[in-house]
Structures are given as C-alpha cells and as structure tokens.
Amino acid sequence: MSGLTNEDLFRRGQAVMPGGVNSPVRSFRSVGGTPYFVARAEGPYVYDVEGRRYIDYVMSYGPGILGHAPPTVIEAIREAALAGTTYGAPTEGEVLMAEELCARVSGLEMVRLVSSGTEATMSAIRLARGATGRDKIIKFAGNYHGHADGLLAAGGSGVANQGLSGCDGVPAGAVADTVVAPYNVVPEIDESVAVVAVEPVAANMGLVEPAPGFLADLRTACTEAGALLLFDEVITGFRLARGGATEWFGVQPDLWCFGKVIGGGLPVGAYGSSHEVMAHVAPLGGVYQAGTLSGNPLATAAGLATLAALDAAAYTRLTATATRLADGMAAAFADAGVTAVVPRVGPLVGLFFCGEAPTDFDSADAAAANGVYPRFFHGLLERGVALAPGPYEALFPSLAHTDDIIDETIAVVADVAATL
Ligand SMILES: *Cc1c(COP(=O)(O)O)cnc(C)c1O
C-alpha cells in the first residue's frame, strides 16, 4: 500500500479543488463524511487508496455497463493509443461509431460526436432552434440534461443534491426561453416551442418511470405543434435496450442525445437526428458546433468495443441481474419493516424510502429529503457496497455483477435495513 488515506487526499483536494472534487456529488455533501478515493477498479469492484474493496453500483453513473476495466475495451484503448491519441482529422473509428449508432436506433440517420453529454444536449438544443426558427424550449422538472445554462432550470440530481433550486451565475436571460413542466404530464405546446427535451426514463431524480402513454402523447403533441421532440438518452441509450428508449417504448423522437455507455468509460457524447434536420449542422448548414477532441480515437475505440459486447443476450442478462437486485432489495426492506420502493425499468434500478413510487420531481424530492438515504448509504459503504453518494441517482448494476455478487449485496442490504 502507498500509505495514502482518504482523509489526507480529501484534505489536500479541498485545498486545491472546490469541495475536493471535479463533479459536485462526489464530495459526499448530501450524505456526509469523507469520500473514498479510488485507486483502481475491476469488474464489479472499486478499490480505494486504503485498499478497501467495494461492490460498485455507481459505475461512473452509467458508462461502466460491462463492469470496470473490461479486457476487450482496455485492449482497444491500448491499441488506439499506440496509433496516436488525437489528430484533428477524420478517422475510420468515427465512421464506424456513427454507423453503429444509426444501425441500432430506428429513425436515427446522422450523428455528430462530441465529448460529453452536456455538449450533446447543448448542441442539440441549438440545432433544434436553428432547424425550427423558434426560441422556446420545454423541459421537465427533475430531468437532468447536463449543465448548459439554458438547461439548468430545475435540473435534477446534480443540482438537487446541492439543495439549490437553480444555479448562481446563470443570467435570467439564459433561461428566459426555458419552460419547466412537471414530469409525466404532457404540457401545453404552442407554436413558439422549438423542442421538448425529456429523459424517456427519468434517472436523475432517483428512477422515475414514464407513465403509460406519456411519451406517445408527448410525441403526438410535439408533432401537432411543429415542435421537435428530443430524447435525452445519455443514460437510457444502449442501456435500456439495443436500440435504447426508442426501441423500448416504441416511440420515435426527432432528436437524440447519447453519452455515458457509448464512450466505454472515455469522455464522449453524441447528438443526432434525420438527414433533413442534421443538414442544419455546420459545415452543411448554419448551426455551428465544433470540438478539438470530438470523435477522439481513444473514445471511439472504447465505445465501439463496448457496443460490440452489447448484443441481445447482454440485455437479457443485464435485465435479469437488475431484476434479481431490485426484487431482493425490496424483499429485504419488507422483511425488516422498512418502507421503501425499488423501481426498475429493464436494467435500470432506483431506490426511494417512501411508500409509493414517485411520479415527478415533487414526489421524488419529498422521498429523497426524509433523511433515511444517508444512513442507508453509510451502512452499506461500511460493509463494502458503494451506492451513489446522493439520493437522486439510479443504481447501475453491470454485466460484471454476477448472481453471487447480487446475492452478497442483498445480504448486506438486509443487514443494514435491520438497523434502520
Ligand atoms: C449524465 C447526463 C447528462 C450529462 O452528461 P455529461 O457527460 O455528464 O456532461 C445529460 N443528460 C442525462 C440524462 C444524463 O444522465
């Protein structure tokens, strides 16, 4: 061991980085205590600098769908790195990645690769405004679409975890054209609306399922108003199913945003649409958007190796794993007399300490604010199971989480539930 401790690194980190971290939730603000600093990770496990091992359900909030450090992905990155890490000229990897995304998603004809989910949503909104000539956008409370100014209003986990209703530094003008509507209710959409952005399964206010018909009715309402429908699939894309939420729900949006899974653990995002809409993007059209590291060869190599492992059998397996986890946790809570719901949509799992599954941000927020989660979180962490350090995140079981690992997790959950 290196002799490093989490306490030491947290203290040093806080002196030179706000909160000691580079993304707010990692600082443990909403659960209290000292974050574990990761030294390495493998399969379903992360190891901290003190040598402690955790069964990991954070999985980088989504990218780790194959588990940590999957050999095929690591080998693809190694090979790509040996050929140079960035060129500023197009590569075969970008063509293959764009072909793979379009082949998987019905209606998706062209994509633009970027370097984060935030960049994808920010650029897709610009494209929607450019393509429609309209300014207004509608988003849903508790849906997170990254941290671009115009999308931060009522933004779910990242913002919610900090106990902030909005965000300092975002001028009123930047959100003047953003309308926030409650999730699971089709809003009034008039002819000033360029785009309605939605998480097809809300996974940044805990896990909140779309009500039956919500997405289909939203599709109809957008079509009638001439507004574009944007599925933010940065979490659901290639996790829910081979063709993402479009396949899962049988509803086709006009615009898609992807991230997380498609980067195989490297920084990546993508937005896409039909040929017609994408013709507005520079150099074809007047909507400018660019990136020094966009389509980065390491990221496309890692993403392609990840997607190559995600066939139909992988999704069946992932859903079985998530079902075992969700059912086992729910049973453990029931046995211990703890009021909790463990919502699941395919391979996506959530957790709320309340009696009924929340349907929107107000109900999710009420459940998250009752103070049970931090105690549960620390009980698990002490026993070697890492959940996200905040009550607004989903759980991310991966293909590396075997039935034995899930059963070990459920036993720990039962143990901790008995102390609540
Ligand atoms: C994570 C996330 C984003 C932002 O992606 P980053 O890569 O963190 O910028 C956008 N939308 C959704 C639904 C997300 O979960």
Tab-separated table of C-alpha atoms and ligand atoms in Angstrom:
chain	number	residue	atom	x	y	z
A	1	MET	CA	0.000	0.000	0.000
A	2	SER	CA	1.015	3.563	-0.694
A	3	GLY	CA	0.186	4.835	2.795
A	4	LEU	CA	-2.278	7.305	1.261
A	5	THR	CA	-5.520	7.816	3.141
A	6	ASN	CA	-8.912	9.057	2.005
A	7	GLU	CA	-8.796	11.711	4.753
A	8	ASP	CA	-5.417	13.036	3.592
A	9	LEU	CA	-6.426	13.185	-0.061
A	10	PHE	CA	-9.750	14.822	0.790
A	11	ARG	CA	-7.964	17.461	2.866
A	12	ARG	CA	-5.387	18.130	0.143
A	13	GLY	CA	-8.065	18.013	-2.563
A	14	GLN	CA	-10.254	20.548	-0.767
A	15	ALA	CA	-7.344	22.987	-0.679
A	16	VAL	CA	-6.958	22.977	-4.448
A	17	MET	CA	-10.360	21.932	-5.884
A	18	PRO	CA	-13.851	23.164	-4.856
A	19	GLY	CA	-15.174	20.508	-2.476
A	20	GLY	CA	-12.089	18.421	-3.217
A	21	VAL	CA	-13.727	17.084	-6.382
A	22	ASN	CA	-14.351	17.751	-10.049
A	23	SER	CA	-18.082	16.958	-10.038
A	24	PRO	CA	-20.151	18.054	-7.013
A	25	VAL	CA	-21.939	14.815	-5.981
A	26	ARG	CA	-18.582	13.094	-5.428
A	27	SER	CA	-17.874	15.316	-2.419
A	28	PHE	CA	-20.365	13.409	-0.190
A	29	ARG	CA	-22.086	16.721	0.703
A	30	SER	CA	-25.551	15.162	0.747
A	31	VAL	CA	-24.580	12.051	2.756
A	32	GLY	CA	-21.814	13.500	4.934
A	33	GLY	CA	-18.403	12.016	5.651
A	34	THR	CA	-15.254	11.510	3.606
A	35	PRO	CA	-15.363	10.254	0.039
A	36	TYR	CA	-13.361	7.149	-0.826
A	37	PHE	CA	-10.595	7.983	-3.313
A	38	VAL	CA	-10.394	5.260	-5.931
A	39	ALA	CA	-7.047	3.650	-6.665
A	40	ARG	CA	-8.283	1.098	-9.208
A	41	ALA	CA	-11.326	-0.864	-10.289
A	42	GLU	CA	-12.019	-4.243	-11.842
A	43	GLY	CA	-15.258	-5.977	-12.813
A	44	PRO	CA	-17.928	-5.152	-10.194
A	45	TYR	CA	-15.399	-3.730	-7.705
A	46	VAL	CA	-13.705	-0.434	-6.927
A	47	TYR	CA	-10.737	-0.312	-4.536
A	48	ASP	CA	-9.910	2.799	-2.561
A	49	VAL	CA	-6.428	4.127	-1.808
A	50	GLU	CA	-6.540	2.413	1.604
A	51	GLY	CA	-7.022	-0.974	-0.063
A	52	ARG	CA	-10.714	-1.303	0.839
A	53	ARG	CA	-12.907	-3.079	-1.744
A	54	TYR	CA	-16.475	-2.089	-2.625
A	55	ILE	CA	-19.097	-3.754	-4.811
A	56	ASP	CA	-19.801	-0.771	-7.038
A	57	TYR	CA	-23.247	0.409	-8.131
A	58	VAL	CA	-22.054	3.876	-9.121
A	59	MET	CA	-20.190	2.581	-12.190
A	60	SER	CA	-19.341	6.168	-13.130
A	61	TYR	CA	-23.126	6.872	-13.284
A	62	GLY	CA	-23.622	4.745	-16.370
A	63	PRO	CA	-20.566	4.263	-18.584
A	64	GLY	CA	-19.482	1.072	-16.805
A	65	ILE	CA	-22.121	-1.186	-18.328
A	66	LEU	CA	-19.644	-4.058	-18.869
A	67	GLY	CA	-18.119	-3.619	-15.411
A	68	HIS	CA	-14.821	-1.892	-14.668
A	69	ALA	CA	-11.768	-2.319	-16.913
A	70	PRO	CA	-13.269	-4.886	-19.284
A	71	PRO	CA	-10.325	-6.540	-21.104
A	72	THR	CA	-11.706	-6.004	-24.639
A	73	VAL	CA	-12.195	-2.289	-24.015
A	74	ILE	CA	-8.819	-1.821	-22.332
A	75	GLU	CA	-7.125	-3.621	-25.243
A	76	ALA	CA	-8.973	-1.441	-27.782
A	77	ILE	CA	-7.850	1.710	-25.933
A	78	ARG	CA	-4.257	0.436	-25.723
A	79	GLU	CA	-4.155	-0.285	-29.456
A	80	ALA	CA	-5.707	3.062	-30.328
A	81	ALA	CA	-3.298	4.944	-28.055
A	82	LEU	CA	-0.294	3.356	-29.764
A	83	ALA	CA	-1.510	4.891	-33.032
A	84	GLY	CA	-1.724	8.393	-31.549
A	85	THR	CA	-4.337	9.984	-29.344
A	86	THR	CA	-5.769	12.835	-31.429
A	87	TYR	CA	-5.271	14.147	-34.964
A	88	GLY	CA	-7.722	16.905	-35.861
A	89	ALA	CA	-8.581	14.906	-38.986
A	90	PRO	CA	-11.338	12.326	-39.508
A	91	THR	CA	-10.822	8.629	-38.725
A	92	GLU	CA	-12.375	5.275	-39.588
A	93	GLY	CA	-13.373	4.895	-35.937
A	94	GLU	CA	-15.749	7.865	-36.204
A	95	VAL	CA	-17.423	6.416	-39.294
A	96	LEU	CA	-17.790	3.026	-37.599
A	97	MET	CA	-19.194	4.618	-34.436
A	98	ALA	CA	-21.715	6.749	-36.351
A	99	GLU	CA	-22.750	3.713	-38.434
A	100	GLU	CA	-23.190	1.611	-35.298
A	101	LEU	CA	-25.386	4.206	-33.540
A	102	CYS	CA	-27.571	4.739	-36.624
A	103	ALA	CA	-27.894	0.985	-37.211
A	104	ARG	CA	-29.188	0.467	-33.675
A	105	VAL	CA	-31.725	3.270	-33.392
A	106	SER	CA	-34.789	3.406	-35.616
A	107	GLY	CA	-35.078	6.844	-37.263
A	108	LEU	CA	-31.567	7.986	-36.347
A	109	GLU	CA	-29.838	8.774	-39.657
A	110	MET	CA	-26.883	11.017	-38.792
A	111	VAL	CA	-24.918	11.857	-35.680
A	112	ARG	CA	-22.292	14.342	-34.534
A	113	LEU	CA	-19.838	13.060	-31.940
A	114	VAL	CA	-18.874	15.386	-29.081
A	115	SER	CA	-17.006	14.953	-25.791
A	116	SER	CA	-19.724	14.907	-23.104
A	117	GLY	CA	-23.441	14.543	-22.574
A	118	THR	CA	-23.611	18.226	-21.703
A	119	GLU	CA	-22.136	19.147	-25.068
A	120	ALA	CA	-24.595	16.811	-26.791
A	121	THR	CA	-27.717	18.356	-25.208
A	122	MET	CA	-26.439	21.920	-25.530
A	123	SER	CA	-25.709	21.383	-29.222
A	124	ALA	CA	-28.984	19.536	-29.871
A	125	ILE	CA	-30.941	22.471	-28.411
A	126	ARG	CA	-29.040	24.876	-30.658
A	127	LEU	CA	-29.802	22.623	-33.619
A	128	ALA	CA	-33.498	22.433	-32.723
A	129	ARG	CA	-33.697	26.228	-32.567
A	130	GLY	CA	-31.769	26.565	-35.825
A	131	ALA	CA	-33.903	23.995	-37.608
A	132	THR	CA	-37.281	25.367	-36.459
A	133	GLY	CA	-36.502	29.079	-36.272
A	134	ARG	CA	-38.148	29.077	-32.827
A	135	ASP	CA	-36.610	30.007	-29.458
A	136	LYS	CA	-38.611	28.440	-26.664
A	137	ILE	CA	-37.707	25.067	-25.148
A	138	ILE	CA	-39.658	22.910	-22.718
A	139	LYS	CA	-38.006	20.624	-20.182
A	140	PHE	CA	-39.350	18.622	-17.260
A	141	ALA	CA	-38.624	19.301	-13.589
A	142	GLY	CA	-36.097	16.805	-12.250
A	143	ASN	CA	-34.825	15.816	-15.681
A	144	TYR	CA	-31.099	16.495	-15.981
A	145	HIS	CA	-29.671	17.457	-19.340
A	146	GLY	CA	-26.161	18.459	-18.362
A	147	HIS	CA	-25.004	21.841	-17.140
A	148	ALA	CA	-25.509	24.207	-20.088
A	149	ASP	CA	-27.074	27.471	-18.863
A	150	GLY	CA	-30.443	27.149	-20.598
A	151	LEU	CA	-30.995	23.591	-19.366
A	152	LEU	CA	-30.080	24.006	-15.709
A	153	ALA	CA	-33.526	25.170	-14.578
A	154	ALA	CA	-34.977	22.510	-12.211
A	155	GLY	CA	-32.199	20.164	-13.241
A	156	GLY	CA	-32.476	17.019	-11.098
A	157	SER	CA	-29.632	15.209	-9.339
A	158	GLY	CA	-26.535	17.355	-9.766
A	159	VAL	CA	-28.423	20.492	-8.847
A	160	ALA	CA	-30.880	18.843	-6.454
A	161	ASN	CA	-28.107	17.185	-4.414
A	162	GLN	CA	-26.702	20.593	-3.605
A	163	GLY	CA	-30.020	21.821	-2.245
A	164	LEU	CA	-30.090	24.617	-4.803
A	165	SER	CA	-33.275	25.477	-6.635
A	166	GLY	CA	-31.406	26.966	-9.535
A	167	CYS	CA	-27.843	27.950	-10.150
A	168	ASP	CA	-25.900	31.121	-9.401
A	169	GLY	CA	-24.214	32.591	-12.434
A	170	VAL	CA	-26.979	31.689	-14.870
A	171	PRO	CA	-28.430	35.005	-16.061
A	172	ALA	CA	-32.204	35.304	-16.235
A	173	GLY	CA	-31.850	35.816	-19.977
A	174	ALA	CA	-30.286	32.376	-20.414
A	175	VAL	CA	-33.360	30.625	-19.023
A	176	ALA	CA	-35.948	33.134	-20.261
A	177	ASP	CA	-36.888	30.777	-23.095
A	178	THR	CA	-36.837	27.636	-20.929
A	179	VAL	CA	-40.244	26.440	-19.721
A	180	VAL	CA	-40.191	23.851	-16.931
A	181	ALA	CA	-43.132	21.436	-16.758
A	182	PRO	CA	-43.894	18.618	-14.301
A	183	TYR	CA	-42.714	15.161	-15.470
A	184	ASN	CA	-45.370	12.742	-16.657
A	185	VAL	CA	-47.841	15.450	-17.689
A	186	VAL	CA	-47.988	16.467	-21.360
A	187	PRO	CA	-47.507	20.249	-21.297
A	188	GLU	CA	-49.198	22.899	-23.403
A	189	ILE	CA	-47.009	23.209	-26.528
A	190	ASP	CA	-47.592	26.264	-28.705
A	191	GLU	CA	-46.021	27.376	-31.962
A	192	SER	CA	-43.177	29.247	-30.262
A	193	VAL	CA	-41.701	25.977	-28.974
A	194	ALA	CA	-38.623	24.673	-30.817
A	195	VAL	CA	-38.103	21.496	-28.819
A	196	VAL	CA	-39.358	19.486	-25.878
A	197	ALA	CA	-36.499	17.683	-24.100
A	198	VAL	CA	-37.235	14.637	-21.992
A	199	GLU	CA	-35.448	11.811	-20.247
A	200	PRO	CA	-37.533	8.872	-21.553
A	201	VAL	CA	-36.940	7.230	-18.179
A	202	ALA	CA	-36.057	9.871	-15.603
A	203	ALA	CA	-32.846	8.654	-13.953
A	204	ASN	CA	-31.562	11.813	-12.294
A	205	MET	CA	-34.244	12.207	-9.596
A	206	GLY	CA	-33.883	8.638	-8.481
A	207	LEU	CA	-35.527	6.425	-11.068
A	208	VAL	CA	-38.952	7.630	-12.224
A	209	GLU	CA	-40.770	5.665	-14.868
A	210	PRO	CA	-42.742	7.449	-17.602
A	211	ALA	CA	-46.479	6.934	-17.043
A	212	PRO	CA	-48.172	4.685	-19.610
A	213	GLY	CA	-48.814	6.764	-22.741
A	214	PHE	CA	-46.800	9.789	-21.572
A	215	LEU	CA	-44.080	9.515	-24.233
A	216	ALA	CA	-46.518	8.609	-27.027
A	217	ASP	CA	-48.820	11.529	-26.103
A	218	LEU	CA	-45.820	13.849	-25.942
A	219	ARG	CA	-44.855	12.671	-29.443
A	220	THR	CA	-48.331	13.496	-30.741
A	221	ALA	CA	-48.418	16.904	-29.045
A	222	CYS	CA	-44.988	17.861	-30.460
A	223	THR	CA	-45.992	16.807	-33.972
A	224	GLU	CA	-49.198	18.845	-33.763
A	225	ALA	CA	-47.324	21.964	-32.620
A	226	GLY	CA	-44.479	21.534	-35.102
A	227	ALA	CA	-42.025	21.259	-32.203
A	228	LEU	CA	-39.180	18.739	-32.203
A	229	LEU	CA	-39.115	16.003	-29.574
A	230	LEU	CA	-35.701	15.347	-28.016
A	231	PHE	CA	-34.977	12.111	-26.156
A	232	ASP	CA	-32.057	12.681	-23.836
A	233	GLU	CA	-30.752	9.123	-23.852
A	234	VAL	CA	-27.454	9.873	-22.161
A	235	ILE	CA	-28.431	7.253	-19.548
A	236	THR	CA	-31.076	5.147	-21.327
A	237	GLY	CA	-29.193	4.907	-24.640
A	238	PHE	CA	-27.847	1.389	-25.192
A	239	ARG	CA	-28.610	0.530	-21.566
A	240	LEU	CA	-32.378	0.061	-21.740
A	241	ALA	CA	-32.154	-1.985	-24.949
A	242	ARG	CA	-30.018	-2.467	-28.060
A	243	GLY	CA	-31.891	0.454	-29.658
A	244	GLY	CA	-32.314	2.458	-26.438
A	245	ALA	CA	-35.589	4.025	-25.314
A	246	THR	CA	-36.830	4.345	-28.886
A	247	GLU	CA	-36.921	0.544	-29.123
A	248	TRP	CA	-38.058	0.000	-25.519
A	249	PHE	CA	-41.085	2.310	-25.724
A	250	GLY	CA	-41.731	2.189	-29.484
A	251	VAL	CA	-41.805	5.988	-29.622
A	252	GLN	CA	-39.553	7.821	-32.081
A	253	PRO	CA	-38.296	11.314	-31.214
A	254	ASP	CA	-36.841	13.798	-33.728
A	255	LEU	CA	-33.569	14.296	-31.871
A	256	TRP	CA	-31.421	12.028	-29.734
A	257	CYS	CA	-28.622	12.696	-27.274
A	258	PHE	CA	-26.237	9.987	-26.121
A	259	GLY	CA	-23.235	9.764	-23.810
A	260	LYS	CA	-22.072	7.544	-20.949
A	261	VAL	CA	-22.340	3.982	-22.393
A	262	ILE	CA	-21.179	4.963	-25.894
A	263	GLY	CA	-17.804	6.147	-24.592
A	264	GLY	CA	-16.866	2.906	-22.862
A	265	GLY	CA	-15.509	4.986	-19.968
A	266	LEU	CA	-13.875	7.713	-22.040
A	267	PRO	CA	-15.247	11.252	-22.439
A	268	VAL	CA	-17.858	11.183	-25.192
A	269	GLY	CA	-21.307	12.285	-26.267
A	270	ALA	CA	-23.329	12.313	-29.469
A	271	TYR	CA	-26.390	14.002	-30.851
A	272	GLY	CA	-28.293	13.009	-33.933
A	273	SER	CA	-31.451	13.187	-35.989
A	274	SER	CA	-32.722	12.680	-39.538
A	275	HIS	CA	-30.694	13.704	-42.603
A	276	GLU	CA	-33.064	16.646	-43.004
A	277	VAL	CA	-32.557	18.069	-39.501
A	278	MET	CA	-28.813	17.293	-39.388
A	279	ALA	CA	-28.384	19.213	-42.669
A	280	HIS	CA	-28.614	22.358	-40.483
A	281	VAL	CA	-25.335	21.457	-38.712
A	282	ALA	CA	-22.090	23.075	-39.967
A	283	PRO	CA	-20.479	22.549	-42.437
A	284	LEU	CA	-23.752	21.587	-44.196
A	285	GLY	CA	-25.822	24.307	-42.552
A	286	GLY	CA	-25.713	27.393	-40.385
A	287	VAL	CA	-25.751	25.829	-36.891
A	288	TYR	CA	-22.128	25.995	-35.778
A	289	GLN	CA	-20.707	23.378	-33.449
A	290	ALA	CA	-17.162	22.001	-33.267
A	291	GLY	CA	-14.646	20.296	-30.968
A	292	THR	CA	-10.874	19.790	-30.827
A	293	LEU	CA	-11.283	16.313	-29.299
A	294	SER	CA	-14.650	15.421	-30.909
A	295	GLY	CA	-14.629	11.886	-32.296
A	296	ASN	CA	-11.451	11.208	-30.350
A	297	PRO	CA	-9.817	7.936	-31.497
A	298	LEU	CA	-9.482	6.525	-27.972
A	299	ALA	CA	-13.126	7.296	-27.214
A	300	THR	CA	-14.435	5.760	-30.445
A	301	ALA	CA	-12.268	2.654	-29.890
A	302	ALA	CA	-13.566	2.252	-26.325
A	303	GLY	CA	-17.147	2.944	-27.391
A	304	LEU	CA	-17.075	0.502	-30.290
A	305	ALA	CA	-15.566	-2.246	-28.106
A	306	THR	CA	-18.306	-1.618	-25.519
A	307	LEU	CA	-21.153	-1.645	-28.037
A	308	ALA	CA	-19.711	-4.816	-29.614
A	309	ALA	CA	-20.346	-6.611	-26.307
A	310	LEU	CA	-23.934	-5.326	-26.066
A	311	ASP	CA	-25.932	-7.863	-28.069
A	312	ALA	CA	-29.433	-9.161	-27.337
A	313	ALA	CA	-28.090	-11.739	-24.860
A	314	ALA	CA	-26.288	-8.989	-22.929
A	315	TYR	CA	-29.542	-7.051	-22.435
A	316	THR	CA	-31.380	-10.182	-21.309
A	317	ARG	CA	-28.591	-10.825	-18.805
A	318	LEU	CA	-28.485	-7.203	-17.615
A	319	THR	CA	-32.242	-7.125	-17.043
A	320	ALA	CA	-32.116	-10.442	-15.155
A	321	THR	CA	-29.352	-9.031	-12.933
A	322	ALA	CA	-31.289	-5.820	-12.273
A	323	THR	CA	-34.453	-7.798	-11.522
A	324	ARG	CA	-32.621	-10.023	-9.033
A	325	LEU	CA	-31.186	-6.927	-7.334
A	326	ALA	CA	-34.449	-4.946	-7.240
A	327	ASP	CA	-36.597	-7.868	-6.081
A	328	GLY	CA	-34.017	-8.931	-3.486
A	329	MET	CA	-33.667	-5.426	-2.078
A	330	ALA	CA	-37.439	-4.922	-1.940
A	331	ALA	CA	-37.843	-8.241	-0.079
A	332	ALA	CA	-35.054	-7.325	2.357
A	333	PHE	CA	-36.730	-3.991	3.157
A	334	ALA	CA	-40.123	-5.675	3.585
A	335	ASP	CA	-38.636	-8.282	5.959
A	336	ALA	CA	-37.065	-5.542	8.050
A	337	GLY	CA	-40.260	-3.465	8.067
A	338	VAL	CA	-38.543	-0.589	6.227
A	339	THR	CA	-40.820	1.455	3.975
A	340	ALA	CA	-39.106	1.553	0.588
A	341	VAL	CA	-39.764	1.121	-3.111
A	342	VAL	CA	-37.207	-0.198	-5.580
A	343	PRO	CA	-38.456	0.867	-9.018
A	344	ARG	CA	-36.998	-0.909	-12.034
A	345	VAL	CA	-37.275	-0.289	-15.777
A	346	GLY	CA	-35.429	-3.052	-17.641
A	347	PRO	CA	-31.816	-2.896	-16.430
A	348	LEU	CA	-32.309	0.442	-14.599
A	349	VAL	CA	-32.906	0.344	-10.838
A	350	GLY	CA	-33.866	3.090	-8.378
A	351	LEU	CA	-34.458	3.351	-4.637
A	352	PHE	CA	-36.791	5.536	-2.610
A	353	PHE	CA	-37.519	5.362	1.103
A	354	CYS	CA	-41.244	6.008	0.775
A	355	GLY	CA	-44.428	4.017	0.310
A	356	GLU	CA	-45.238	4.683	-3.319
A	357	ALA	CA	-43.033	5.094	-6.389
A	358	PRO	CA	-42.667	8.830	-7.148
A	359	THR	CA	-44.012	10.024	-10.486
A	360	ASP	CA	-42.486	13.501	-10.685
A	361	PHE	CA	-39.862	15.716	-9.069
A	362	ASP	CA	-42.061	16.888	-6.190
A	363	SER	CA	-42.791	13.342	-5.021
A	364	ALA	CA	-39.203	12.204	-5.716
A	365	ASP	CA	-37.832	15.176	-3.813
A	366	ALA	CA	-40.084	14.550	-0.811
A	367	ALA	CA	-38.889	10.938	-0.675
A	368	ALA	CA	-35.228	11.948	-1.069
A	369	ALA	CA	-35.370	14.576	1.670
A	370	ASN	CA	-36.580	12.320	4.513
A	371	GLY	CA	-33.051	11.627	5.790
A	372	VAL	CA	-33.074	7.817	5.525
A	373	TYR	CA	-30.800	7.568	2.494
A	374	PRO	CA	-27.581	8.894	4.116
A	375	ARG	CA	-27.856	6.335	6.950
A	376	PHE	CA	-28.539	3.525	4.490
A	377	PHE	CA	-25.712	4.698	2.240
A	378	HIS	CA	-23.126	4.712	5.046
A	379	GLY	CA	-24.343	1.358	6.392
A	380	LEU	CA	-23.710	-0.183	3.001
A	381	LEU	CA	-20.410	1.589	2.456
A	382	GLU	CA	-19.057	0.335	5.811
A	383	ARG	CA	-19.968	-3.180	4.693
A	384	GLY	CA	-18.299	-2.896	1.285
A	385	VAL	CA	-21.137	-1.849	-1.033
A	386	ALA	CA	-20.933	1.526	-2.810
A	387	LEU	CA	-24.099	3.298	-3.899
A	388	ALA	CA	-24.114	6.831	-5.278
A	389	PRO	CA	-23.468	9.389	-2.502
A	390	GLY	CA	-26.822	11.085	-3.044
A	391	PRO	CA	-30.480	10.034	-3.043
A	392	TYR	CA	-31.277	11.296	-6.537
A	393	GLU	CA	-29.204	8.796	-8.517
A	394	ALA	CA	-30.046	5.420	-10.047
A	395	LEU	CA	-28.198	2.170	-9.318
A	396	PHE	CA	-26.107	0.798	-12.168
A	397	PRO	CA	-25.674	-2.984	-11.999
A	398	SER	CA	-23.360	-4.123	-14.818
A	399	LEU	CA	-22.648	-7.277	-16.767
A	400	ALA	CA	-19.823	-7.950	-14.285
A	401	HIS	CA	-22.316	-8.206	-11.395
A	402	THR	CA	-22.834	-11.976	-11.146
A	403	ASP	CA	-25.746	-13.558	-9.285
A	404	ASP	CA	-23.369	-14.252	-6.377
A	405	ILE	CA	-22.385	-10.572	-6.210
A	406	ILE	CA	-26.050	-9.550	-6.283
A	407	ASP	CA	-26.895	-12.026	-3.511
A	408	GLU	CA	-23.971	-10.750	-1.442
A	409	THR	CA	-25.318	-7.217	-1.951
A	410	ILE	CA	-28.826	-8.230	-0.890
A	411	ALA	CA	-27.474	-9.838	2.293
A	412	VAL	CA	-25.715	-6.549	3.123
A	413	VAL	CA	-28.911	-4.606	2.364
A	414	ALA	CA	-30.829	-6.906	4.747
A	415	ASP	CA	-28.203	-6.331	7.438
A	416	VAL	CA	-28.369	-2.554	7.112
A	417	ALA	CA	-32.166	-2.499	6.752
A	418	ALA	CA	-32.404	-4.149	10.184
A	419	THR	CA	-30.542	-1.143	11.674
A	420	LEU	CA	-32.826	1.480	10.105
B	1	LIG	C1	-25.143	12.472	-17.318
B	1	LIG	C2	-26.244	13.086	-18.097
B	1	LIG	C3	-26.037	14.203	-18.923
B	1	LIG	C4	-24.731	14.957	-18.951
B	1	LIG	O1	-23.669	14.185	-19.426
B	1	LIG	P1	-22.162	14.612	-19.028
B	1	LIG	O2	-21.314	13.671	-19.827
B	1	LIG	O3	-22.054	14.429	-17.555
B	1	LIG	O4	-21.982	16.021	-19.435
B	1	LIG	C5	-27.080	14.637	-19.708
B	1	LIG	N1	-28.282	14.031	-19.688
B	1	LIG	C6	-28.519	12.965	-18.900
B	1	LIG	C7	-29.857	12.304	-18.946
B	1	LIG	C8	-27.517	12.471	-18.062
B	1	LIG	O5	-27.779	11.450	-17.248
